[in-house]
Amino acid sequence: MMKLNSVSALLLTALLFAVSNISAQQTVNIPDIPGYKTLKCDFHLHTVFSDGSVWPNLRVNEAVRDGLDVIAMTDHIDYEGFPELIARDYNKPYEIALQAAKDKGLIVINGGEISPRVSPYHNNAIFLKDVNKLPIDYMQETKKKFVMKENIRKEELMAPFLEAQSQGAFVFYNHPGYSWWDKKDTAIFTQFHRELFDKGMLRGVEVVNGRYNIIAHRMAEKYNLTMLGNSDAHGDIFYTYRNSHRPMTLVFAKEKSEAAVKEALINRRTAVYTDDNIIARLPEADALFKASLNISKESRDRNGEPIWIVSITNESSVPYRIRIRSEHNIENYPLGQLVLEPNQPRQVIIKELWNHPEQVKLQVDVFNIAISPDNHLETSIIINK
C-alpha cells in the first residue's frame, strides 16, 4: 500500500502526464469469428509497483480508450522502483486496476513477470491467485536495483514456476532474444525452457512485444506455443503508439469471461494484431479474414458482355493487402492487387462470363496476414450466381 506521508512529486507528475493523454475512446473493430467472440487483449503491463511510471488505474483508462476487452497486470516480482513510497505487494496493481475497471466492461487479470537475467529469462505468469507467493530466492537486492545472487541454484530459478503452476497460471515466454542476456548462453530456447515446456509449465511466447519478433514466431511454430502480442508498456502508452495502435493479442473465446480467456489461451486460439498486420495460425487467420468481409454481387449485361460486379466491404479495422486470381478475367487491378481499406467498398468486376457459371471461385492472397514466418494467408472466396 502507498505510504501517504511520502507522496512523491515524481509520481504525481507521472500521473498527471498520463491523465492528460487520455483522449476519446478509439474504435478498433475486429470481428467475431464463427463460434467465438474476438477479445482484444494486452497481457503485459507494468506500473509504479515495479519499474513502470504510471499508477494501475491509468492502465485501465488506457485500455478502455483503446477499446480493449482484457488486460493483465504483470509487474516484475523481483524489482521495486519506489520502495520508499510503496510497500512491496504485487497483488496491489491488480486490486487497484480491478476496482478502476468496475462497470467499464474490462476484464482485469492478476499476474506477474518472473525476470531473472539468466535462463529461463523473462516470463509472464497470468491468472495467479497470489503473486506474492512466487519466491524470488535468486535475488540479492530488489529495491531500486536488480542484483541477482552470484551462485544461483536451479531450484531457486524453478521455484516461482512451480508456485505459478500450483496456482493454475498460464505462463508465456517474454520477448526472446533481448541483447542484454548472458552472452555465455546464446541459446534462445534453452534446456531450462525445454524442461518447463515438457512439464506443461510453459505454454506461450510473445511473437510481438511492441514489435514483431521472427525468432519468437519460429519458436511458436516449432513448439506449438500460443502466440501473444503485447505492449510491455512501462510509461504512457498513448505517445508510443500515437501514429498507430497498440499491439494486441486477439483471443477467440467462447464468451467474454476470465475463464473463457484462459481456455482459449490454453488451446492456442489467438492471433496477434500489430501495425497493419495479423499473425495467426491458418484456421484463425482464414476465419478472421472472411468474417471481416461483407460481399454482394450484381449481374449485368454490358454491351452484350456478361459481367458480375462484386462489391467487397472490409468491416474490420485492418487494411487488408490482397491479390485476387480467377480463371476469369478481373478488371482494373494490375496483377489482381488491391487494398481493402476499412469500411471503403471496392468493386471487383469479373469479365467475359460467356458460359454463365453458377459460381466463380476467387483465389485470394492476403499479404498482411502471416500464417507462418515465411507464408501469408492463401484462401478462396466463392461467389454464387
CSV table of C-alpha atoms in Angstrom, one decimal:
chain,number,residue,atom,x,y,z
A,1,MET,CA,0.0,0.0,0.0
A,2,MET,CA,1.1,3.6,-0.5
A,3,LYS,CA,2.8,5.4,2.3
A,4,LEU,CA,0.8,8.6,2.4
A,5,ASN,CA,3.4,10.5,4.4
A,6,SER,CA,5.9,10.2,1.5
A,7,VAL,CA,4.0,11.4,-1.6
A,8,SER,CA,6.5,12.0,-4.4
A,9,ALA,CA,6.4,14.8,-6.9
A,10,LEU,CA,7.8,12.3,-9.4
A,11,LEU,CA,4.7,10.0,-9.1
A,12,LEU,CA,2.3,13.0,-9.2
A,13,THR,CA,3.9,14.3,-12.3
A,14,ALA,CA,3.8,10.9,-14.0
A,15,LEU,CA,0.1,10.5,-13.1
A,16,LEU,CA,-0.8,14.0,-14.3
A,17,PHE,CA,1.1,13.5,-17.6
A,18,ALA,CA,-0.6,10.2,-18.3
A,19,VAL,CA,-4.1,11.6,-17.4
A,20,SER,CA,-3.5,14.4,-19.9
A,21,ASN,CA,-3.1,11.9,-22.7
A,22,ILE,CA,-6.4,10.0,-22.0
A,23,SER,CA,-8.4,11.0,-25.1
A,24,ALA,CA,-11.6,9.9,-26.5
A,25,GLN,CA,-12.1,6.2,-26.9
A,26,GLN,CA,-10.7,4.7,-30.1
A,27,THR,CA,-12.7,2.3,-32.2
A,28,VAL,CA,-10.7,-0.8,-33.2
A,29,ASN,CA,-13.1,-3.2,-34.9
A,30,ILE,CA,-12.0,-6.8,-35.1
A,31,PRO,CA,-15.0,-9.1,-35.9
A,32,ASP,CA,-16.0,-12.2,-34.1
A,33,ILE,CA,-15.4,-15.5,-35.9
A,34,PRO,CA,-17.9,-18.4,-36.2
A,35,GLY,CA,-18.4,-19.9,-32.7
A,36,TYR,CA,-16.3,-17.4,-30.8
A,37,LYS,CA,-16.1,-13.9,-29.6
A,38,THR,CA,-12.9,-12.0,-30.6
A,39,LEU,CA,-11.5,-10.3,-27.5
A,40,LYS,CA,-8.8,-7.6,-27.7
A,41,CYS,CA,-6.2,-8.1,-25.0
A,42,ASP,CA,-2.8,-6.9,-23.6
A,43,PHE,CA,-1.2,-9.4,-21.2
A,44,HIS,CA,2.0,-7.5,-20.4
A,45,LEU,CA,1.7,-4.2,-18.5
A,46,HIS,CA,3.9,-2.5,-15.8
A,47,THR,CA,3.2,0.1,-13.2
A,48,VAL,CA,4.9,2.0,-10.4
A,49,PHE,CA,4.7,-1.2,-8.3
A,50,SER,CA,7.8,-2.3,-10.2
A,51,ASP,CA,9.7,-0.4,-12.9
A,52,GLY,CA,6.7,1.4,-14.6
A,53,SER,CA,5.9,5.1,-14.3
A,54,VAL,CA,2.1,5.1,-14.1
A,55,TRP,CA,-0.5,4.1,-11.5
A,56,PRO,CA,-2.5,0.9,-12.2
A,57,ASN,CA,-5.8,2.8,-12.8
A,58,LEU,CA,-4.1,4.5,-15.7
A,59,ARG,CA,-3.6,1.1,-17.4
A,60,VAL,CA,-7.4,0.7,-17.1
A,61,ASN,CA,-8.1,4.1,-18.6
A,62,GLU,CA,-5.7,3.5,-21.5
A,63,ALA,CA,-7.3,0.1,-22.2
A,64,VAL,CA,-10.8,1.5,-22.2
A,65,ARG,CA,-9.7,4.3,-24.5
A,66,ASP,CA,-8.1,1.8,-26.9
A,67,GLY,CA,-11.1,-0.5,-27.0
A,68,LEU,CA,-9.5,-3.5,-25.2
A,69,ASP,CA,-11.6,-6.2,-23.6
A,70,VAL,CA,-8.9,-7.7,-21.3
A,71,ILE,CA,-5.6,-6.6,-19.6
A,72,ALA,CA,-3.2,-8.4,-17.3
A,73,MET,CA,-1.2,-6.6,-14.6
A,74,THR,CA,2.3,-8.1,-14.8
A,75,ASP,CA,4.7,-6.2,-12.7
A,76,HIS,CA,8.2,-7.6,-12.1
A,77,ILE,CA,8.1,-9.8,-9.0
A,78,ASP,CA,11.8,-9.1,-8.4
A,79,TYR,CA,12.2,-5.3,-8.7
A,80,GLU,CA,10.8,-2.4,-6.6
A,81,GLY,CA,11.1,1.0,-8.3
A,82,PHE,CA,9.8,3.1,-5.4
A,83,PRO,CA,10.4,1.2,-2.2
A,84,GLU,CA,10.5,4.4,-0.1
A,85,LEU,CA,6.9,5.2,-1.2
A,86,ILE,CA,5.2,1.8,-2.0
A,87,ALA,CA,5.3,-1.3,0.2
A,88,ARG,CA,6.1,-4.5,-1.6
A,89,ASP,CA,2.7,-6.0,-2.6
A,90,TYR,CA,2.5,-7.4,-6.1
A,91,ASN,CA,-1.3,-8.1,-5.8
A,92,LYS,CA,-2.0,-4.4,-5.4
A,93,PRO,CA,-1.7,-3.4,-9.1
A,94,TYR,CA,-4.4,-6.0,-9.9
A,95,GLU,CA,-6.6,-4.9,-6.9
A,96,ILE,CA,-6.4,-1.2,-7.9
A,97,ALA,CA,-7.0,-1.9,-11.6
A,98,LEU,CA,-9.9,-4.2,-10.8
A,99,GLN,CA,-11.6,-1.5,-8.8
A,100,ALA,CA,-10.9,1.1,-11.5
A,101,ALA,CA,-12.4,-1.3,-14.2
A,102,LYS,CA,-15.6,-1.7,-12.3
A,103,ASP,CA,-18.6,-1.2,-14.6
A,104,LYS,CA,-16.3,-0.4,-17.6
A,105,GLY,CA,-16.6,-3.8,-19.3
A,106,LEU,CA,-12.9,-4.5,-19.0
A,107,ILE,CA,-11.6,-7.9,-17.6
A,108,VAL,CA,-8.5,-7.5,-15.4
A,109,ILE,CA,-6.3,-10.5,-14.8
A,110,ASN,CA,-3.8,-10.9,-12.0
A,111,GLY,CA,-0.2,-11.7,-13.0
A,112,GLY,CA,3.5,-11.1,-12.5
A,113,GLU,CA,6.7,-11.2,-14.5
A,114,ILE,CA,9.4,-13.6,-13.4
A,115,SER,CA,12.5,-11.9,-14.7
A,116,PRO,CA,16.0,-13.3,-13.9
A,117,ARG,CA,18.8,-12.3,-16.3
A,118,VAL,CA,19.8,-15.9,-16.8
A,119,SER,CA,17.8,-18.8,-18.4
A,120,PRO,CA,14.8,-19.0,-18.5
A,121,TYR,CA,14.9,-15.2,-18.6
A,122,HIS,CA,11.7,-13.3,-18.6
A,123,ASN,CA,8.3,-15.0,-18.4
A,124,ASN,CA,4.8,-13.8,-17.5
A,125,ALA,CA,2.5,-15.8,-15.3
A,126,ILE,CA,-1.1,-14.8,-15.5
A,127,PHE,CA,-4.3,-16.0,-13.8
A,128,LEU,CA,-2.4,-16.0,-10.5
A,129,LYS,CA,-4.3,-16.1,-7.2
A,130,ASP,CA,-1.5,-14.6,-5.1
A,131,VAL,CA,1.5,-13.1,-6.8
A,132,ASN,CA,3.3,-12.5,-3.5
A,133,LYS,CA,3.7,-16.3,-3.1
A,134,LEU,CA,6.1,-16.5,-6.0
A,135,PRO,CA,9.5,-16.9,-4.4
A,136,ILE,CA,12.5,-14.8,-5.6
A,137,ASP,CA,15.3,-16.5,-3.8
A,138,TYR,CA,17.6,-16.0,-6.8
A,139,MET,CA,17.7,-12.3,-6.0
A,140,GLN,CA,20.1,-10.5,-3.7
A,141,GLU,CA,18.7,-7.0,-4.0
A,142,THR,CA,15.4,-5.7,-5.4
A,143,LYS,CA,15.0,-2.2,-4.1
A,144,LYS,CA,15.7,0.4,-6.8
A,145,LYS,CA,18.3,-2.1,-8.3
A,146,PHE,CA,18.2,-5.5,-9.8
A,147,VAL,CA,21.0,-7.7,-8.3
A,148,MET,CA,21.0,-11.4,-8.5
A,149,LYS,CA,22.9,-13.8,-6.3
A,150,GLU,CA,26.3,-14.8,-7.5
A,151,ASN,CA,25.7,-18.5,-7.3
A,152,ILE,CA,22.1,-19.2,-8.1
A,153,ARG,CA,20.8,-22.7,-7.8
A,154,LYS,CA,18.5,-24.2,-10.4
A,155,GLU,CA,16.0,-24.9,-7.7
A,156,GLU,CA,15.8,-21.2,-6.9
A,157,LEU,CA,15.1,-20.3,-10.6
A,158,MET,CA,12.5,-23.1,-10.9
A,159,ALA,CA,10.6,-22.2,-7.7
A,160,PRO,CA,8.5,-19.4,-9.0
A,161,PHE,CA,7.3,-21.5,-11.9
A,162,LEU,CA,6.4,-24.4,-9.6
A,163,GLU,CA,4.4,-22.0,-7.5
A,164,ALA,CA,2.7,-20.5,-10.6
A,165,GLN,CA,1.8,-24.0,-11.7
A,166,SER,CA,0.3,-24.8,-8.3
A,167,GLN,CA,-1.9,-21.7,-8.7
A,168,GLY,CA,-3.1,-22.8,-12.2
A,169,ALA,CA,-1.3,-20.0,-14.0
A,170,PHE,CA,-0.7,-19.7,-17.7
A,171,VAL,CA,3.0,-19.0,-18.4
A,172,PHE,CA,4.5,-17.5,-21.5
A,173,TYR,CA,8.0,-16.6,-22.6
A,174,ASN,CA,8.6,-12.8,-23.0
A,175,HIS,CA,10.5,-11.1,-25.8
A,176,PRO,CA,13.0,-13.9,-26.6
A,177,GLY,CA,16.4,-12.6,-27.7
A,178,TYR,CA,17.0,-9.4,-25.8
A,179,SER,CA,20.6,-8.3,-26.2
A,180,TRP,CA,21.3,-7.8,-22.5
A,181,TRP,CA,21.1,-11.5,-21.8
A,182,ASP,CA,24.1,-13.6,-20.8
A,183,LYS,CA,26.4,-13.8,-23.8
A,184,LYS,CA,27.8,-17.1,-22.5
A,185,ASP,CA,24.4,-18.7,-23.2
A,186,THR,CA,23.3,-17.6,-26.6
A,187,ALA,CA,20.6,-20.3,-27.0
A,188,ILE,CA,17.1,-18.7,-27.1
A,189,PHE,CA,15.0,-21.8,-26.2
A,190,THR,CA,17.4,-23.3,-23.6
A,191,GLN,CA,17.3,-26.6,-21.8
A,192,PHE,CA,15.6,-24.8,-19.0
A,193,HIS,CA,12.8,-23.7,-21.3
A,194,ARG,CA,12.5,-27.3,-22.7
A,195,GLU,CA,12.1,-28.6,-19.2
A,196,LEU,CA,9.4,-26.0,-18.4
A,197,PHE,CA,7.7,-26.9,-21.7
A,198,ASP,CA,7.9,-30.7,-21.1
A,199,LYS,CA,6.4,-30.3,-17.7
A,200,GLY,CA,3.4,-28.3,-19.1
A,201,MET,CA,4.5,-25.0,-17.4
A,202,LEU,CA,5.5,-23.0,-20.5
A,203,ARG,CA,2.6,-22.7,-23.0
A,204,GLY,CA,3.1,-19.4,-24.9
A,205,VAL,CA,5.5,-16.9,-26.4
A,206,GLU,CA,5.4,-13.2,-27.2
A,207,VAL,CA,5.6,-13.1,-31.0
A,208,VAL,CA,5.1,-9.3,-30.6
A,209,ASN,CA,6.5,-7.3,-27.7
A,210,GLY,CA,6.0,-3.8,-29.1
A,211,ARG,CA,7.4,-5.1,-32.4
A,212,TYR,CA,7.4,-8.3,-34.4
A,213,ASN,CA,10.0,-11.0,-33.3
A,214,ILE,CA,10.6,-13.6,-36.1
A,215,ILE,CA,12.7,-15.8,-33.7
A,216,ALA,CA,9.6,-16.0,-31.3
A,217,HIS,CA,7.3,-16.7,-34.3
A,218,ARG,CA,9.5,-19.6,-35.4
A,219,MET,CA,9.6,-20.8,-31.8
A,220,ALA,CA,5.8,-20.7,-31.6
A,221,GLU,CA,5.6,-22.8,-34.8
A,222,LYS,CA,8.2,-25.3,-33.7
A,223,TYR,CA,6.9,-26.0,-30.2
A,224,ASN,CA,3.2,-25.3,-31.0
A,225,LEU,CA,3.1,-22.5,-28.4
A,226,THR,CA,0.3,-20.0,-28.0
A,227,MET,CA,1.1,-16.8,-29.8
A,228,LEU,CA,0.7,-13.5,-28.0
A,229,GLY,CA,1.2,-9.8,-28.9
A,230,ASN,CA,1.6,-7.3,-26.1
A,231,SER,CA,2.8,-3.8,-25.4
A,232,ASP,CA,5.0,-4.4,-22.4
A,233,ALA,CA,4.1,-0.8,-21.5
A,234,HIS,CA,6.1,0.9,-18.8
A,235,GLY,CA,5.2,4.5,-19.4
A,236,ASP,CA,2.4,6.4,-21.1
A,237,ILE,CA,1.2,4.1,-24.0
A,238,PHE,CA,-0.5,6.9,-25.9
A,239,TYR,CA,2.7,8.6,-27.0
A,240,THR,CA,4.4,5.3,-28.0
A,241,TYR,CA,1.5,4.3,-30.4
A,242,ARG,CA,0.3,7.8,-31.3
A,243,ASN,CA,0.7,7.1,-35.0
A,244,SER,CA,-0.7,3.5,-35.0
A,245,HIS,CA,-2.4,1.3,-32.4
A,246,ARG,CA,-1.1,-0.7,-29.5
A,247,PRO,CA,-0.2,-4.3,-30.3
A,248,MET,CA,-2.9,-6.7,-29.2
A,249,THR,CA,-3.4,-10.4,-28.6
A,250,LEU,CA,-6.7,-11.4,-30.2
A,251,VAL,CA,-8.3,-14.1,-28.2
A,252,PHE,CA,-11.1,-16.2,-29.7
A,253,ALA,CA,-13.1,-17.1,-26.6
A,254,LYS,CA,-16.4,-18.9,-26.1
A,255,GLU,CA,-17.7,-15.9,-24.1
A,256,LYS,CA,-16.4,-12.8,-22.5
A,257,SER,CA,-15.1,-14.1,-19.2
A,258,GLU,CA,-11.8,-14.7,-17.5
A,259,ALA,CA,-12.3,-18.5,-17.6
A,260,ALA,CA,-13.1,-18.4,-21.3
A,261,VAL,CA,-9.9,-16.3,-22.0
A,262,LYS,CA,-7.8,-18.9,-20.1
A,263,GLU,CA,-9.4,-21.8,-22.0
A,264,ALA,CA,-8.7,-20.1,-25.4
A,265,LEU,CA,-5.1,-19.4,-24.4
A,266,ILE,CA,-4.5,-23.0,-23.4
A,267,ASN,CA,-6.0,-24.2,-26.7
A,268,ARG,CA,-3.9,-21.7,-28.7
A,269,ARG,CA,-6.9,-19.8,-30.2
A,270,THR,CA,-5.2,-16.5,-30.6
A,271,ALA,CA,-3.9,-14.1,-33.3
A,272,VAL,CA,-1.7,-11.0,-33.0
A,273,TYR,CA,-2.6,-7.6,-34.4
A,274,THR,CA,0.4,-5.3,-34.8
A,275,ASP,CA,0.6,-2.2,-37.0
A,276,ASP,CA,-1.4,-3.3,-40.1
A,277,ASN,CA,-0.6,-7.0,-39.8
A,278,ILE,CA,-2.3,-10.1,-38.4
A,279,ILE,CA,-0.2,-13.1,-37.3
A,280,ALA,CA,-2.2,-16.3,-36.7
A,281,ARG,CA,-2.4,-19.9,-37.5
A,282,LEU,CA,-4.3,-20.9,-40.6
A,283,PRO,CA,-7.7,-21.7,-39.0
A,284,GLU,CA,-8.0,-18.5,-37.1
A,285,ALA,CA,-6.4,-16.4,-39.9
A,286,ASP,CA,-8.8,-17.7,-42.5
A,287,ALA,CA,-11.9,-17.3,-40.3
A,288,LEU,CA,-10.9,-13.8,-39.2
A,289,PHE,CA,-10.3,-12.6,-42.8
A,290,LYS,CA,-13.6,-14.0,-44.1
A,291,ALA,CA,-15.5,-12.6,-41.1
A,292,SER,CA,-14.2,-9.2,-41.9
A,293,LEU,CA,-15.8,-9.1,-45.4
A,294,ASN,CA,-19.3,-8.1,-46.5
A,295,ILE,CA,-19.7,-9.3,-50.1
A,296,SER,CA,-22.5,-8.7,-52.5
A,297,LYS,CA,-22.9,-9.3,-56.3
A,298,GLU,CA,-24.8,-7.8,-59.2
A,299,SER,CA,-25.1,-9.5,-62.6
A,300,ARG,CA,-25.1,-7.2,-65.7
A,301,ASP,CA,-25.1,-7.3,-69.4
A,302,ARG,CA,-22.6,-4.6,-70.5
A,303,ASN,CA,-22.9,-4.0,-74.3
A,304,GLY,CA,-23.6,-7.7,-74.8
A,305,GLU,CA,-20.9,-8.9,-72.4
A,306,PRO,CA,-22.0,-10.7,-69.2
A,307,ILE,CA,-20.2,-9.4,-66.1
A,308,TRP,CA,-20.5,-9.7,-62.4
A,309,ILE,CA,-19.9,-6.6,-60.2
A,310,VAL,CA,-18.7,-7.9,-56.9
A,311,SER,CA,-18.8,-5.3,-54.0
A,312,ILE,CA,-16.4,-6.1,-51.1
A,313,THR,CA,-16.5,-4.1,-47.9
A,314,ASN,CA,-13.9,-4.7,-45.2
A,315,GLU,CA,-15.8,-4.1,-42.0
A,316,SER,CA,-12.7,-4.6,-39.8
A,317,SER,CA,-10.0,-2.0,-38.8
A,318,VAL,CA,-7.3,-4.0,-40.6
A,319,PRO,CA,-6.4,-2.7,-44.2
A,320,TYR,CA,-6.0,-6.0,-46.0
A,321,ARG,CA,-3.5,-6.0,-48.8
A,322,ILE,CA,-4.7,-8.7,-51.2
A,323,ARG,CA,-4.3,-10.2,-54.7
A,324,ILE,CA,-7.2,-11.8,-56.5
A,325,ARG,CA,-6.9,-14.5,-59.1
A,326,SER,CA,-9.5,-16.4,-61.0
A,327,GLU,CA,-10.0,-18.5,-64.2
A,328,HIS,CA,-12.0,-15.4,-65.4
A,329,ASN,CA,-10.5,-12.0,-66.1
A,330,ILE,CA,-10.7,-9.3,-63.5
A,331,GLU,CA,-11.0,-5.7,-64.5
A,332,ASN,CA,-8.9,-2.7,-63.4
A,333,TYR,CA,-6.4,-4.2,-61.0
A,334,PRO,CA,-3.0,-5.0,-62.4
A,335,LEU,CA,-1.9,-8.4,-61.1
A,336,GLY,CA,-5.2,-8.5,-59.2
A,337,GLN,CA,-3.7,-6.4,-56.4
A,338,LEU,CA,-5.7,-4.0,-54.3
A,339,VAL,CA,-6.1,-2.8,-50.7
A,340,LEU,CA,-9.3,-3.4,-48.8
A,341,GLU,CA,-9.3,-0.3,-46.6
A,342,PRO,CA,-11.7,-0.3,-43.6
A,343,ASN,CA,-15.3,0.5,-44.5
A,344,GLN,CA,-14.5,1.5,-48.0
A,345,PRO,CA,-16.4,-0.7,-50.5
A,346,ARG,CA,-14.3,-1.9,-53.5
A,347,GLN,CA,-15.8,-3.1,-56.7
A,348,VAL,CA,-14.3,-6.1,-58.5
A,349,ILE,CA,-15.6,-6.7,-62.0
A,350,ILE,CA,-15.4,-10.2,-63.3
A,351,LYS,CA,-15.5,-10.1,-67.1
A,352,GLU,CA,-16.5,-12.2,-70.0
A,353,LEU,CA,-18.7,-14.7,-68.3
A,354,TRP,CA,-19.8,-16.3,-71.6
A,355,ASN,CA,-20.6,-19.7,-70.0
A,356,HIS,CA,-22.8,-18.1,-67.4
A,357,PRO,CA,-21.3,-20.0,-64.4
A,358,GLU,CA,-23.3,-21.0,-61.3
A,359,GLN,CA,-20.4,-19.7,-59.2
A,360,VAL,CA,-17.0,-18.1,-59.5
A,361,LYS,CA,-14.1,-19.0,-57.3
A,362,LEU,CA,-11.7,-16.2,-56.3
A,363,GLN,CA,-8.3,-17.3,-55.1
A,364,VAL,CA,-7.1,-14.6,-52.6
A,365,ASP,CA,-3.6,-14.0,-51.3
A,366,VAL,CA,-3.7,-11.8,-48.1
A,367,PHE,CA,-0.2,-10.4,-47.8
A,368,ASN,CA,-0.5,-8.8,-44.4
A,369,ILE,CA,-1.8,-12.0,-42.7
A,370,ALA,CA,1.1,-14.2,-41.7
A,371,ILE,CA,0.2,-17.8,-41.1
A,372,SER,CA,3.9,-18.7,-40.5
A,373,PRO,CA,7.2,-16.7,-40.5
A,374,ASP,CA,7.5,-17.4,-44.3
A,375,ASN,CA,4.0,-17.6,-45.6
A,376,HIS,CA,1.0,-15.3,-46.0
A,377,LEU,CA,-2.7,-16.4,-46.0
A,378,GLU,CA,-3.9,-18.1,-49.2
A,379,THR,CA,-7.6,-18.6,-49.2
A,380,SER,CA,-10.6,-18.7,-51.6
A,381,ILE,CA,-14.0,-16.9,-51.8
A,382,ILE,CA,-16.9,-18.4,-53.7
A,383,ILE,CA,-19.2,-16.0,-55.5
A,384,ASN,CA,-22.6,-17.6,-56.3
A,385,LYS,CA,-24.8,-16.7,-59.2
